[in-house]
CSV table of C-alpha atoms and ligand atoms in Angstrom, one decimal:
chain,number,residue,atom,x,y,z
A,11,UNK,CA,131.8,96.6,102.2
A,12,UNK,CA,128.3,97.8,102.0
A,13,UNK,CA,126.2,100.7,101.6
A,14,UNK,CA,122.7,101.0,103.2
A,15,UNK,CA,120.9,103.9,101.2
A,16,UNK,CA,118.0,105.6,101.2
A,17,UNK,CA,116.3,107.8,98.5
A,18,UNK,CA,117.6,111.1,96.5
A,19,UNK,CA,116.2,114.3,98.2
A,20,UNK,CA,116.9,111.9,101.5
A,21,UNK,CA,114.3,112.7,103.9
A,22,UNK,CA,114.6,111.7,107.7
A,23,UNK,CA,114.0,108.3,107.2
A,24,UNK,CA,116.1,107.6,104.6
A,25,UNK,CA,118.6,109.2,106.1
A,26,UNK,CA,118.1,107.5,109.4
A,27,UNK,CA,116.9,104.0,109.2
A,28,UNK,CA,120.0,103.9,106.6
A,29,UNK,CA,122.6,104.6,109.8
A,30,UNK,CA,119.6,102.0,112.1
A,31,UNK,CA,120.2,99.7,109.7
A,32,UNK,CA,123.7,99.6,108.9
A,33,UNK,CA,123.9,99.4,112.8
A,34,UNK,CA,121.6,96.8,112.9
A,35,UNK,CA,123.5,94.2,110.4
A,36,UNK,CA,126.7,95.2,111.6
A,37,UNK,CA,125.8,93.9,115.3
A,38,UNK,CA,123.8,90.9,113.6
A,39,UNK,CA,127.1,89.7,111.2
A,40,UNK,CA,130.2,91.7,112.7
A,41,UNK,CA,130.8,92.4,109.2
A,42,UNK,CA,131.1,96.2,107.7
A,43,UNK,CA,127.9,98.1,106.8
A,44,UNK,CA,128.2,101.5,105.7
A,45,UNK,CA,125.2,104.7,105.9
A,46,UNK,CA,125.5,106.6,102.9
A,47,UNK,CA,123.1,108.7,101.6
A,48,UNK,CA,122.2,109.7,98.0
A,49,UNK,CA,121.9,113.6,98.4
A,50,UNK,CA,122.6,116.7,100.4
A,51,UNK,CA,120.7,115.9,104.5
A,52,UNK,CA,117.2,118.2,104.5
A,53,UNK,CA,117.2,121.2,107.7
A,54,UNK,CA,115.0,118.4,109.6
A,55,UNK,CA,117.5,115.5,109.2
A,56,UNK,CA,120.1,118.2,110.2
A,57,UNK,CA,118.5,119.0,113.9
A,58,UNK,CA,118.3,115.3,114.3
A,59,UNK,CA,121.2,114.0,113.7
A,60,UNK,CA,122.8,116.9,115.7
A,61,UNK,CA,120.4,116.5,118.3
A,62,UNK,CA,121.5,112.7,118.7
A,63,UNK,CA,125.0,113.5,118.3
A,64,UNK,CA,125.2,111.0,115.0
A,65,UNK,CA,127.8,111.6,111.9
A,66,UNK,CA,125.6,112.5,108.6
A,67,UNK,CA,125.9,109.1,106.2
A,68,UNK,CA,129.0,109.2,103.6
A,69,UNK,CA,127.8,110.5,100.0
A,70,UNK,CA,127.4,108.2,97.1
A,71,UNK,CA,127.5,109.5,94.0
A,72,UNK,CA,126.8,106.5,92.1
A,73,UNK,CA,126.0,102.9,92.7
A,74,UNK,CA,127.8,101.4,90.2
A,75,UNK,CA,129.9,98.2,90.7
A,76,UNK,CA,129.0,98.4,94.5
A,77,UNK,CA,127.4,96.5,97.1
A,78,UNK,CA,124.1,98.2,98.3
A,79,UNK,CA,120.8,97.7,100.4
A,80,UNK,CA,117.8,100.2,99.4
A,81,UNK,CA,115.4,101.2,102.5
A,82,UNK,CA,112.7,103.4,102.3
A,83,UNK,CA,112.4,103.6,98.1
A,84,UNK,CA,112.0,100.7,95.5
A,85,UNK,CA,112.0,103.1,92.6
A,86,UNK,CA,114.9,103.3,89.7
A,87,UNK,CA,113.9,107.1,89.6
A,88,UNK,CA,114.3,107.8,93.1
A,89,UNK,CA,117.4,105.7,93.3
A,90,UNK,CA,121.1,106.7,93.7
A,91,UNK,CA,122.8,107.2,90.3
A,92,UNK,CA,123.5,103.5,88.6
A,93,UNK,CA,121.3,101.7,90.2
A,94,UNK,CA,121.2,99.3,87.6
A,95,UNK,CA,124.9,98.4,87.5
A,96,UNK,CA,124.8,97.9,91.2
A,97,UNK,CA,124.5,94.7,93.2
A,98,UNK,CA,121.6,95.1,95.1
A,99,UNK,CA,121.5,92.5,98.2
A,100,UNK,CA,118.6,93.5,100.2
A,101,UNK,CA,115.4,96.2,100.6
A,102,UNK,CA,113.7,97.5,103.0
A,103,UNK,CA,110.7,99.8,102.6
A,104,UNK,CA,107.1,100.7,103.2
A,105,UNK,CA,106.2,101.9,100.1
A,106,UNK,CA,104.3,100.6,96.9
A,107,UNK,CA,106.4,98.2,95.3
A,108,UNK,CA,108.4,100.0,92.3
A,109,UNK,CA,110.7,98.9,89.3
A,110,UNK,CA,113.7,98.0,91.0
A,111,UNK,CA,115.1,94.7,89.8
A,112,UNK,CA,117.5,92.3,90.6
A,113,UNK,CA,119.4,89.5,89.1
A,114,UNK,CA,119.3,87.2,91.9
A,115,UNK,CA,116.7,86.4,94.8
A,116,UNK,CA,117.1,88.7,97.7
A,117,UNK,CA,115.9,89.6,101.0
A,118,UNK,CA,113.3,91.9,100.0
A,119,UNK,CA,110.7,93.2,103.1
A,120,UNK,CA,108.1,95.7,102.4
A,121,UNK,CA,105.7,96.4,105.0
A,122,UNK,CA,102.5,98.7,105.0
A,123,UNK,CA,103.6,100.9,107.7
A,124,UNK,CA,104.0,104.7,108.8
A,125,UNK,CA,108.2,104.4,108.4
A,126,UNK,CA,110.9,102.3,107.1
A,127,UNK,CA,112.5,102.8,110.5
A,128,UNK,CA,109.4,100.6,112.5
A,129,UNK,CA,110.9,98.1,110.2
A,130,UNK,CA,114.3,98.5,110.8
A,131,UNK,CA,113.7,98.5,114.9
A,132,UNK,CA,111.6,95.2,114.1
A,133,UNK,CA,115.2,93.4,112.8
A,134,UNK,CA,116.7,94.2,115.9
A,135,UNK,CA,114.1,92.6,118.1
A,136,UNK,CA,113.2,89.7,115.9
A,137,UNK,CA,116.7,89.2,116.6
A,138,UNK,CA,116.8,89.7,120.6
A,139,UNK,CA,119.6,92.5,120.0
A,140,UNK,CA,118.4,97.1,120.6
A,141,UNK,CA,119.7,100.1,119.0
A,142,UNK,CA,122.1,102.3,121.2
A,143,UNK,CA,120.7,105.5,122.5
A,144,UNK,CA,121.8,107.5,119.6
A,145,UNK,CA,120.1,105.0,116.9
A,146,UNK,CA,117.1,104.9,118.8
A,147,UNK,CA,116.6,108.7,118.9
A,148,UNK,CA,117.3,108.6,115.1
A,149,UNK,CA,114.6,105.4,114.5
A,150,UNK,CA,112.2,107.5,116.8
A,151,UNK,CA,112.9,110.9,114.7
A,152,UNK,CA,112.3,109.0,111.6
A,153,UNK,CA,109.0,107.5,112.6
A,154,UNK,CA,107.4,111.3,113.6
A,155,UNK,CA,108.5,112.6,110.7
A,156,UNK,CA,107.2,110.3,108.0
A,157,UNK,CA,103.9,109.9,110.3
A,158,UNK,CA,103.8,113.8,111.5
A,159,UNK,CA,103.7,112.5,114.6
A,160,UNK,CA,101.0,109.9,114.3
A,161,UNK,CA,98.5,112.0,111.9
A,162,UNK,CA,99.2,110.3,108.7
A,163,UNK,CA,96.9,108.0,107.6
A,164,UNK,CA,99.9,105.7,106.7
A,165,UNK,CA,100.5,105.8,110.5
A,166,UNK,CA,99.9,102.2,112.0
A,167,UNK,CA,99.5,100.9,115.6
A,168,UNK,CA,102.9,99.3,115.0
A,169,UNK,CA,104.4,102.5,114.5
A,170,UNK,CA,102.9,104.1,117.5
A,171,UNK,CA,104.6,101.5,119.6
A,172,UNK,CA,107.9,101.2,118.0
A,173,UNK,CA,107.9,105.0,118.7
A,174,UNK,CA,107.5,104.3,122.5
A,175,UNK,CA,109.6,101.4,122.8
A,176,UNK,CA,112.5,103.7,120.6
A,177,UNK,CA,111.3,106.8,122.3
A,178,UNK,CA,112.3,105.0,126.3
A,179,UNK,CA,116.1,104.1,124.6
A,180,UNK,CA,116.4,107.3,123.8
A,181,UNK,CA,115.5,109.3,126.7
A,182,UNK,CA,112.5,111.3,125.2
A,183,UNK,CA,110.0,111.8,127.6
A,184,UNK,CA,107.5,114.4,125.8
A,185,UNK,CA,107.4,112.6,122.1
A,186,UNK,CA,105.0,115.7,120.8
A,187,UNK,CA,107.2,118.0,122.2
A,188,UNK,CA,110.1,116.7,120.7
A,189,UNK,CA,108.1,116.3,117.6
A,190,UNK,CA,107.3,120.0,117.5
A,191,UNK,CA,110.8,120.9,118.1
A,192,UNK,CA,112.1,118.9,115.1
A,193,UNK,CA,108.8,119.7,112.7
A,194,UNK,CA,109.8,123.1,113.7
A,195,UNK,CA,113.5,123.3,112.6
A,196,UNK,CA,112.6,121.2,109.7
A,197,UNK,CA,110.9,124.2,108.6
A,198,UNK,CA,113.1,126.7,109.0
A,199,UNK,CA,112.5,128.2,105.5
A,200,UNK,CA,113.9,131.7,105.6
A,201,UNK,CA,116.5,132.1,103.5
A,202,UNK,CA,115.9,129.3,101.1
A,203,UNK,CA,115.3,130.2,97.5
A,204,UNK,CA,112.0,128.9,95.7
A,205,UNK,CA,114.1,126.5,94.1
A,206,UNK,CA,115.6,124.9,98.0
A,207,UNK,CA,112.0,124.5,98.8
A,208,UNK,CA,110.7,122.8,95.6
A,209,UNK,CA,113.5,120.0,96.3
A,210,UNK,CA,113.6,119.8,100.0
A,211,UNK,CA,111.2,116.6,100.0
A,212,UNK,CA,110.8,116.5,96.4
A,213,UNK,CA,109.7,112.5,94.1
A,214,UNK,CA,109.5,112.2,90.9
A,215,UNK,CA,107.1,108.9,89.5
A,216,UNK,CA,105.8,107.6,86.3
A,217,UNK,CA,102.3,106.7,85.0
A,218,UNK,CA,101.8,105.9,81.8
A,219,UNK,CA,103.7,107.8,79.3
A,220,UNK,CA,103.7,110.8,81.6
A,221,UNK,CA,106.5,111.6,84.1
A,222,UNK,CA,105.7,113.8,87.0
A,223,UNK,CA,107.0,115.3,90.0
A,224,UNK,CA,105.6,115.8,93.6
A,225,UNK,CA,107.2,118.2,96.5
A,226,UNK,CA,106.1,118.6,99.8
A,227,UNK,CA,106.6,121.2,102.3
A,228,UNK,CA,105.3,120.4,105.8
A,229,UNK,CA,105.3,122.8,108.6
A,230,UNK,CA,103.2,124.2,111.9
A,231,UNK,CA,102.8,127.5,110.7
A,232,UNK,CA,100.2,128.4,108.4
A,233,UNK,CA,101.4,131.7,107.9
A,234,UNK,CA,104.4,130.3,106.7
A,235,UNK,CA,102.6,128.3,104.3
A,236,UNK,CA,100.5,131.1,103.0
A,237,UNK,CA,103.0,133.1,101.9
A,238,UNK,CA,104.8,130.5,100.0
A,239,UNK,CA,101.7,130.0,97.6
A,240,UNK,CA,102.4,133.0,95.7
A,241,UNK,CA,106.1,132.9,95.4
A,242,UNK,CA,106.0,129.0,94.6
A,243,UNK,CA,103.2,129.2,92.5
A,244,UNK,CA,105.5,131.7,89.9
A,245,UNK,CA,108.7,130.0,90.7
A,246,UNK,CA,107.2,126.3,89.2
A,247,UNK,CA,105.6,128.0,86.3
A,248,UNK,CA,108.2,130.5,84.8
A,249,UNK,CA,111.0,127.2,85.8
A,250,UNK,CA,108.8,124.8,84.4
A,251,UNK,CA,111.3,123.4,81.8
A,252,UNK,CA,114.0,122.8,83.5
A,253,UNK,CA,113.0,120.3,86.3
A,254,UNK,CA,112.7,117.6,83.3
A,255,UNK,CA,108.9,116.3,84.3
A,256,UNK,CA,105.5,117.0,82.3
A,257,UNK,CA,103.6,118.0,85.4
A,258,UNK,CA,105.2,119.8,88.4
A,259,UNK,CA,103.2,119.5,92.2
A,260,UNK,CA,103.9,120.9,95.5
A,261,UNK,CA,102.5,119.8,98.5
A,262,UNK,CA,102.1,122.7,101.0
A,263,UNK,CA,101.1,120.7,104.2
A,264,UNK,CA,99.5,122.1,107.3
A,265,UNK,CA,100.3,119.5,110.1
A,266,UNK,CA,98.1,121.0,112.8
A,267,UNK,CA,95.3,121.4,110.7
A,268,UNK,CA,95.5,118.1,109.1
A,269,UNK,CA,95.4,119.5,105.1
A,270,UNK,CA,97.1,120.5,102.3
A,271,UNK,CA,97.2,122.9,99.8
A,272,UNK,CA,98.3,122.0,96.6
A,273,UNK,CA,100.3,124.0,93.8
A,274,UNK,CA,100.7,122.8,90.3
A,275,UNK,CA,102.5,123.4,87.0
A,276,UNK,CA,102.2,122.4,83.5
A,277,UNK,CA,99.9,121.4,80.9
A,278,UNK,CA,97.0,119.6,82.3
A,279,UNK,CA,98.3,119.6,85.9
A,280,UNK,CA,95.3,121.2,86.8
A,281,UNK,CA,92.9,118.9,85.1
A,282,UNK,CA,94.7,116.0,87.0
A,283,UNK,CA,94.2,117.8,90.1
A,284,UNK,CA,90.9,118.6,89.6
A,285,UNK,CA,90.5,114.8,88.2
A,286,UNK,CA,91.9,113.0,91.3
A,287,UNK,CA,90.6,115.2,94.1
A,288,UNK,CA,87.0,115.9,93.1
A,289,UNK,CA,87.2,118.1,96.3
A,290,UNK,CA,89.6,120.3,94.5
A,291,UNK,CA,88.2,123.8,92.8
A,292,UNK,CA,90.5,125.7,89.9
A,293,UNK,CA,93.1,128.0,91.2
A,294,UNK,CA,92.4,127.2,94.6
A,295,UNK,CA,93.5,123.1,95.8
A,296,UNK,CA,92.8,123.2,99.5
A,297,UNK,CA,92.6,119.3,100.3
A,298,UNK,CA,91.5,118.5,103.7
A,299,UNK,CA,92.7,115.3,105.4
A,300,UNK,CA,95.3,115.3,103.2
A,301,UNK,CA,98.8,115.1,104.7
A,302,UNK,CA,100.4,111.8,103.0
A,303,UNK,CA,101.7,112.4,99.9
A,304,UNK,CA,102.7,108.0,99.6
A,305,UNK,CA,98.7,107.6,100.6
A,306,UNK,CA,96.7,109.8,99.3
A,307,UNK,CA,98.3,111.8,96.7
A,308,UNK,CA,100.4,109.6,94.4
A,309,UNK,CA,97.5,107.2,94.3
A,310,UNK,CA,95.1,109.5,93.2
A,311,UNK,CA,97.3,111.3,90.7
A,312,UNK,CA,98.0,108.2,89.3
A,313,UNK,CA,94.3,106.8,88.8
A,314,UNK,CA,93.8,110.5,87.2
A,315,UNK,CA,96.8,110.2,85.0
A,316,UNK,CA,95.4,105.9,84.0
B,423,MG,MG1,111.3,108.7,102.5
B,424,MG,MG1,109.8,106.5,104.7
B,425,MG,MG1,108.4,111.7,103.8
C-alpha cells in the first residue's frame, strides 16, 4: 500500500491533489493508493470536500517504515512526522525545491505553477485517462484556492485552463462564484481561538541559523481582517515561546483588494520586515500586491534573513 500526502496544516491542495492523485495512479497501475493527510482538514477543505461529496484522507501520524508520495511540500519541516525513516517513491509539487532526500532515484516533478493539483490533472491527460466528477471538483477547488482564484502571481496560464477543463467535469458553471462561496466558508472565523487562526495555513522554514514561521489568513471581508490585527497581534506576542520559532508572521490577506497586512513577533521580526519589504513602515505592514506567501513573502524574508 501507499500513501499520497500532502503537507502539515494541510491546505486545500494538499488535501485534494492527495485523493487526485491517489485516484490517478490507482486508474494508471490498478494497484492500491491511499489519501492520507498529515493534519486536522482546514474549514475551506471542509466545504469542499462536502460540497463534492468526497471522504476526508485517512490520518498519518507518522511516516515511518511506510510507503509514501509527497505532493505539494518538499520540505522535512513541513513533512508528516518520520519522514526520514520513510520510503519516499515519488513527489509532486510546485514549490521551491526543499531538503527532502531520498536514497534511491525517484520520480520527482516540480513545476512552477499556481497548484500541485494542475500537475496532478496533467498525469491524467498525459496519460489519455480524466478524473471522475467528484475529483475534478476537488482538482478545481484546489487550483482557486492556492491561486485565489487566478490573482496570485504564482497563477499561470496553465492553471487557468486546467481550471476550465476540471471546472466542465465537474459541473461548475460560475468558477468565481463558486470561488467566493468556498473563499467564504474558508473563512468562517468566528469561534476560532487566536491560536486556530495562527495554524489554519500556518509553514514553518529555515534560513540560515534562524527558524521562522509564516501564517496566513485569507478572506473577502476586510472587516474581518481588521479586527483580527489587534487580537492576533497580542496573541503571537504574549505566546511567543511556545510555537518553537525565532520569528513568528501572519499573513492577513485581503483577496479583493489584492494586499496583505502583515503581523509579526519576536526579536528582530520587525527589522526583517522592514528589511524585505522596503514598502513596509514600523507598526503598520500594509503590503500591496501581496497575496502569495510561496512568491513574494518567503523569498523576501529569506534574502532579509541571508
Ligand atoms: Mg499547500
Ligand atoms: Mg499548493
Ligand atoms: Mg496555500
Amino acid at each position: 500500500m501507499i500513501y499520497v500526502i500532502g503537507h502539515k496544516n494541510p491546505d486545500t491542495d494538499s488535501i485534494c491533489s492527495a485523493i487526485g492523485y491517489a485516484a490517478f495512479k490507482s486508474a494508471l497501475t490498478g494497484e492500491e493508493f491511499v489519501p492520507a493527510r498529515a493534519g486536522e482538514l482546514n474549514p475551506e477543505t471542509t466545504f469542499v470536500l462536502k460540497r463534492f461529496g468526497a471522504e476526508a484522507p485517512v490520518f498519518l501520524e507518522s511516516a515511518a517504515g511506510k510507503d509514501i508520495i509527497l505532493v505539494d511540500h518538499n520540505e522535512t519541516a513541513q513533512a508528516v512526522d518520520n519522514v526520514a525513516e520513510a520510503n519516499i517513491r515519488e513527489i509532486i509539487d510546485h514549490h521551491k525545491i526543499g531538503d527532502v532526500q531520498t536514497k534511491d532515484p525517484i520520480y520527482f516533478r516540480n513545476m512552477p505553477v499556481g497548484c500541485s493539483a494542475t500537475i496532478v490533472y496533467l498525469h491524467f491527460t498525459e496519460n489519455n485517462l480524466a478524473p471522475d466528477k467528484t475529483t475534478a471538483g476537488l482538482l478545481l477547488s484546489a487550483i482557486l484556492s492556492d491561486t485565489l482564484a487566478f490573482r496570485s502571481p504564482t497563477c499561470t496560464e496553465m492553471d487557468v485552463k486546467t481550471a476550465d477543463a476540471l471546472a466542465q467535469i465537474a459541473g461548475i458553471e460560475d468558477i468565481q462564484g463558486y470561488a467566493k462561496e468556498m473563499f467564504k466558508a474558508g473563512s468562517e472565523l468566528a469561534g476560532k481561538t487566536p491560536k486556530e487562526i495562527l495554524y489554519l495555513d500556518f509553514k514553518k522554514f529555515t534560513a540560515g541559523d534562524t527558524t521562522y514561521g509564516v501564517g496566513q489568513v485569507t478572506s473577502m471581508d476586510a472587516d474581518e481582517l481588521a479586527e483580527l490585527k489587534g487580537t492576533m497581534t497580542e496573541y503571537m506576542n504574549s505566546s511567543f515561546d511556545e510555537h518553537g520559532v525565532d520569528m513568528l508572521f501572519l499573513l492577513l490577506t485581503d483577496i479583493l483588494d489584492e494586499s496583505s497586512e502583515m503581523l509579526c513577533a519576536g526579536k528582530n521580526a520587525d527589522e526583517t520586515v522592514q528589511k524585505a519589504f522596503t514598502s513596509a513602515e514600523e507598526g503598520r505592514y500594509y503590503l500591496k500586491g501581496v497575496v502569495s506567501r510561496k512568491k513574494q513573502v518567503i523569498p523576501a524574508l529569506t534574502e532579509a534573513l541571508s
